[in-house]
Amino acid sequence: MTPVIVNGFEIHPGALDRAAQMAVVDDIRGVLRAAPLFQPRTRRGPMSVRMSAAGQFGWISDSSGYRYDARHPGGQPWPEIPASVMALWDRYANSPRTPECCLINWYAKGARMGLHQDMDEQDYNCPVLSVSLGDDALFRMGGTERKAPTTSHWLSSGDVVLLTGPSRRAFHGIDRVRDGSSTLFPDGGRLNLTLRVVT
Ligand code: MD6
Ligand code: FE
């Protein structure tokens, strides 16, 4: 299907059907057994989203700042990125490189993510690919300057978004999640995966 382009963000609605969504969730549950969700803290306080990761690197934020790290806060290395998730990169990312991090974001009721840029990676020529699972989320997309105008779009379970070209460095965030809008998770919630090349 042809993507919807918003401010250069490439949105692929319904990239994963229900069975594919369930397979990915199952694989991520396995990752989370070895690398449990934790609540990152920034200088502004605890984030409302809980996180974990798979791959060579995960993104962590604590009292000494934020960074990519080869280990979970518990000290263990991150589990491998599941093949079901790697397959989405191969299909949609159009990149010669392989992702080194699959960041896992869990939005329980009321969680959100403020407007930010993904700038902790070394090569902005490599895209970032995101997968939405579970409840619908209002995704705000702006430009490369914080004050640039923004456009909002509801992301649904199974949607894939690619940040590539100028949108790779554009501001974006999740304003809110519509609680109970999906039946993928029996108790509601939203899972977001972002695949990145880090080095
Ligand atoms: C989210 N996404 O969808 C938050 N970052 O929960 C992101 O922060 C994001 O969707 C980089 C690339 C794609 C994204
Ligand atoms: Fe981001």
Coordinates of C-alpha atoms and ligand atoms in Angstrom, one line a residue:
M1 CA 0.0 0.0 0.0
T2 CA 1.2 3.5 -0.6
P3 CA 2.2 5.4 2.5
V4 CA 0.6 8.6 3.8
I5 CA 3.2 11.3 3.9
V6 CA 2.8 13.9 6.7
N7 CA 5.6 16.5 7.0
G8 CA 7.9 14.0 5.4
F9 CA 7.0 11.3 8.0
E10 CA 6.1 8.1 6.0
I11 CA 3.0 6.4 7.6
H12 CA 2.1 2.9 6.5
P13 CA -1.4 2.3 7.9
G14 CA -2.2 -1.3 8.7
A15 CA 1.2 -2.6 7.8
L16 CA 0.7 -5.5 10.2
D17 CA -2.5 -7.5 10.2
R18 CA -3.9 -8.8 13.5
A19 CA -2.0 -12.1 13.3
A20 CA 1.3 -10.3 12.6
Q21 CA 0.6 -7.9 15.5
M22 CA -0.1 -10.9 17.8
A23 CA 3.1 -12.6 16.7
V24 CA 5.2 -9.5 17.4
V25 CA 3.6 -8.9 20.8
D26 CA 4.4 -12.5 21.7
D27 CA 8.0 -12.1 20.7
I28 CA 8.2 -8.8 22.7
R29 CA 6.7 -10.5 25.8
G30 CA 9.7 -12.9 25.5
V31 CA 12.1 -10.0 25.4
L32 CA 10.5 -8.4 28.4
R33 CA 10.9 -11.5 30.5
A34 CA 14.7 -11.2 30.1
A35 CA 14.7 -7.4 30.1
P36 CA 11.8 -6.1 32.2
L37 CA 10.2 -2.7 31.6
F38 CA 11.7 0.1 33.8
Q39 CA 10.7 3.7 34.3
P40 CA 13.4 6.1 33.0
R41 CA 14.0 9.3 34.9
T42 CA 15.1 12.5 33.3
R43 CA 16.1 15.8 34.9
R44 CA 12.4 16.7 34.7
G45 CA 11.4 13.6 36.8
P46 CA 10.1 10.1 35.9
M47 CA 8.8 9.5 32.4
S48 CA 5.2 8.3 32.1
V49 CA 6.2 5.7 29.5
R50 CA 8.0 2.5 30.7
M51 CA 10.8 1.2 28.5
S52 CA 13.0 -1.6 27.7
A53 CA 15.0 -2.6 24.5
A54 CA 16.4 -5.4 22.4
G55 CA 19.5 -5.5 20.3
Q56 CA 23.1 -4.4 20.9
F57 CA 22.0 -1.2 22.6
G58 CA 19.2 0.1 24.6
W59 CA 18.4 3.7 25.5
I60 CA 18.6 4.5 29.2
S61 CA 18.1 7.7 31.2
D62 CA 19.0 8.0 34.9
S63 CA 20.6 10.5 37.3
S64 CA 23.8 10.5 35.2
G65 CA 22.0 11.5 32.0
Y66 CA 20.7 9.7 29.0
R67 CA 22.6 7.5 26.5
Y68 CA 22.7 4.2 24.6
D69 CA 24.0 1.4 26.8
A70 CA 24.9 -2.2 26.0
R71 CA 23.2 -3.3 29.2
H72 CA 19.8 -3.2 30.9
P73 CA 19.7 -1.3 34.2
G74 CA 19.7 -4.7 35.8
G75 CA 23.2 -5.4 34.4
Q76 CA 22.3 -8.0 31.8
P77 CA 22.9 -7.5 28.0
W78 CA 19.7 -6.8 26.0
P79 CA 18.0 -9.8 24.3
E80 CA 18.3 -10.1 20.5
I81 CA 15.8 -8.2 18.3
P82 CA 13.1 -10.8 17.3
A83 CA 13.1 -11.9 13.7
S84 CA 9.5 -10.8 13.4
V85 CA 10.6 -7.2 14.1
M86 CA 13.7 -7.4 11.9
A87 CA 11.4 -8.4 9.0
L88 CA 9.6 -5.1 9.3
W89 CA 12.9 -3.2 8.9
D90 CA 13.8 -5.2 5.9
R91 CA 10.4 -4.5 4.3
Y92 CA 9.9 -0.8 5.1
A93 CA 13.2 0.9 6.1
N94 CA 15.0 0.8 2.7
S95 CA 18.3 1.0 4.5
P96 CA 21.6 -1.0 3.9
R97 CA 22.3 -1.1 7.6
T98 CA 20.8 -3.3 10.3
P99 CA 19.1 -1.9 13.3
E100 CA 21.2 -2.1 16.5
C101 CA 18.4 -1.1 18.9
C102 CA 14.7 -1.9 19.2
L103 CA 13.5 0.5 21.8
I104 CA 10.3 -0.7 23.5
N105 CA 7.9 1.9 24.9
W106 CA 4.9 0.8 27.0
Y107 CA 2.1 3.4 27.5
A108 CA -0.2 2.5 30.4
K109 CA -3.3 4.6 30.9
G110 CA -2.4 8.3 30.9
A111 CA 1.1 7.9 29.6
R112 CA 2.4 10.3 26.9
M113 CA 5.6 11.4 25.3
G114 CA 6.6 15.1 24.9
L115 CA 7.8 16.6 21.7
H116 CA 11.3 15.5 21.0
Q117 CA 13.9 14.7 18.4
D118 CA 15.7 11.4 18.1
M119 CA 19.3 12.7 18.1
D120 CA 21.3 10.2 20.2
E121 CA 22.3 8.1 17.2
Q122 CA 25.5 8.8 15.2
D123 CA 24.2 8.5 11.6
Y124 CA 21.1 10.5 10.7
N125 CA 21.1 9.1 7.2
C126 CA 19.8 5.9 8.7
P127 CA 16.0 6.0 9.2
V128 CA 14.1 5.2 12.4
L129 CA 11.1 2.9 12.0
S130 CA 8.3 2.7 14.5
V131 CA 5.6 0.1 15.0
S132 CA 2.3 0.9 16.9
L133 CA 0.5 -1.9 18.8
G134 CA -2.6 -1.7 20.9
D135 CA -4.5 1.5 21.7
D136 CA -4.7 4.4 19.3
A137 CA -2.3 7.3 19.8
L138 CA -2.3 10.9 18.7
F139 CA 1.1 11.4 17.1
R140 CA 2.3 15.0 16.6
M141 CA 4.8 15.6 13.8
G142 CA 6.7 18.9 13.4
G143 CA 9.8 20.1 11.7
T144 CA 13.5 20.3 12.6
E145 CA 12.9 23.3 14.8
R146 CA 10.8 23.1 17.9
K147 CA 8.7 26.1 16.8
A148 CA 7.8 24.8 13.4
P149 CA 4.1 24.0 12.8
T150 CA 2.9 20.5 13.7
T151 CA 0.4 18.1 12.3
S152 CA -1.3 15.4 14.3
H153 CA -2.4 12.0 13.2
W154 CA -4.0 9.1 15.0
L155 CA -1.8 6.0 14.9
S156 CA -3.6 2.6 15.2
S157 CA -2.4 -0.9 16.0
G158 CA -0.4 -2.3 13.1
D159 CA 0.7 1.1 11.7
V160 CA 4.3 1.6 10.8
V161 CA 6.0 5.0 10.7
L162 CA 9.3 5.7 9.0
L163 CA 11.4 8.8 9.9
T164 CA 13.6 9.3 6.9
G165 CA 15.1 12.2 5.0
P166 CA 14.3 15.6 6.7
S167 CA 11.7 13.9 9.0
R168 CA 14.5 11.9 10.6
R169 CA 15.5 14.9 12.6
A170 CA 12.0 16.3 13.0
F171 CA 10.3 16.9 16.4
H172 CA 7.5 14.4 17.2
G173 CA 5.6 13.1 20.3
I174 CA 2.6 11.3 21.6
D175 CA 0.0 13.7 23.0
R176 CA -2.4 11.1 24.2
V177 CA -3.5 7.5 23.9
R178 CA -7.2 6.5 23.6
D179 CA -7.7 4.1 26.4
G180 CA -9.4 0.9 25.4
S181 CA -9.6 1.7 21.7
S182 CA -7.9 -1.6 20.7
T183 CA -8.6 -5.2 21.9
L184 CA -5.0 -6.3 21.3
F185 CA -4.1 -6.0 25.0
P186 CA -7.1 -7.2 27.1
D187 CA -6.4 -4.5 29.8
G188 CA -5.6 -1.8 27.2
G189 CA -2.4 0.1 26.7
R190 CA -0.1 0.8 23.8
L191 CA 3.2 -0.7 22.8
N192 CA 5.5 1.2 20.5
L193 CA 8.7 -0.2 19.0
T194 CA 11.3 1.9 17.4
L195 CA 14.2 0.4 15.4
R196 CA 17.4 2.4 15.1
V197 CA 20.9 2.2 13.9
V198 CA 22.9 3.6 16.7
T199 CA 26.6 3.7 15.7
Ligands
MD6_1 C1 5.7 6.6 20.0 N1 7.6 7.4 18.9 O1 5.2 6.4 18.9 C2 6.8 7.5 20.1 N2 10.7 8.1 17.5 O2 5.3 6.0 21.0 C3 8.7 8.0 18.8 O3 9.2 8.7 19.6 C4 9.4 7.8 17.5 O4 7.5 7.0 16.4 C5 11.4 8.0 16.4 C6 10.8 7.5 15.2 C7 9.5 7.1 15.2 C8 8.8 7.3 16.4
FE2 FE 11.2 9.5 19.0

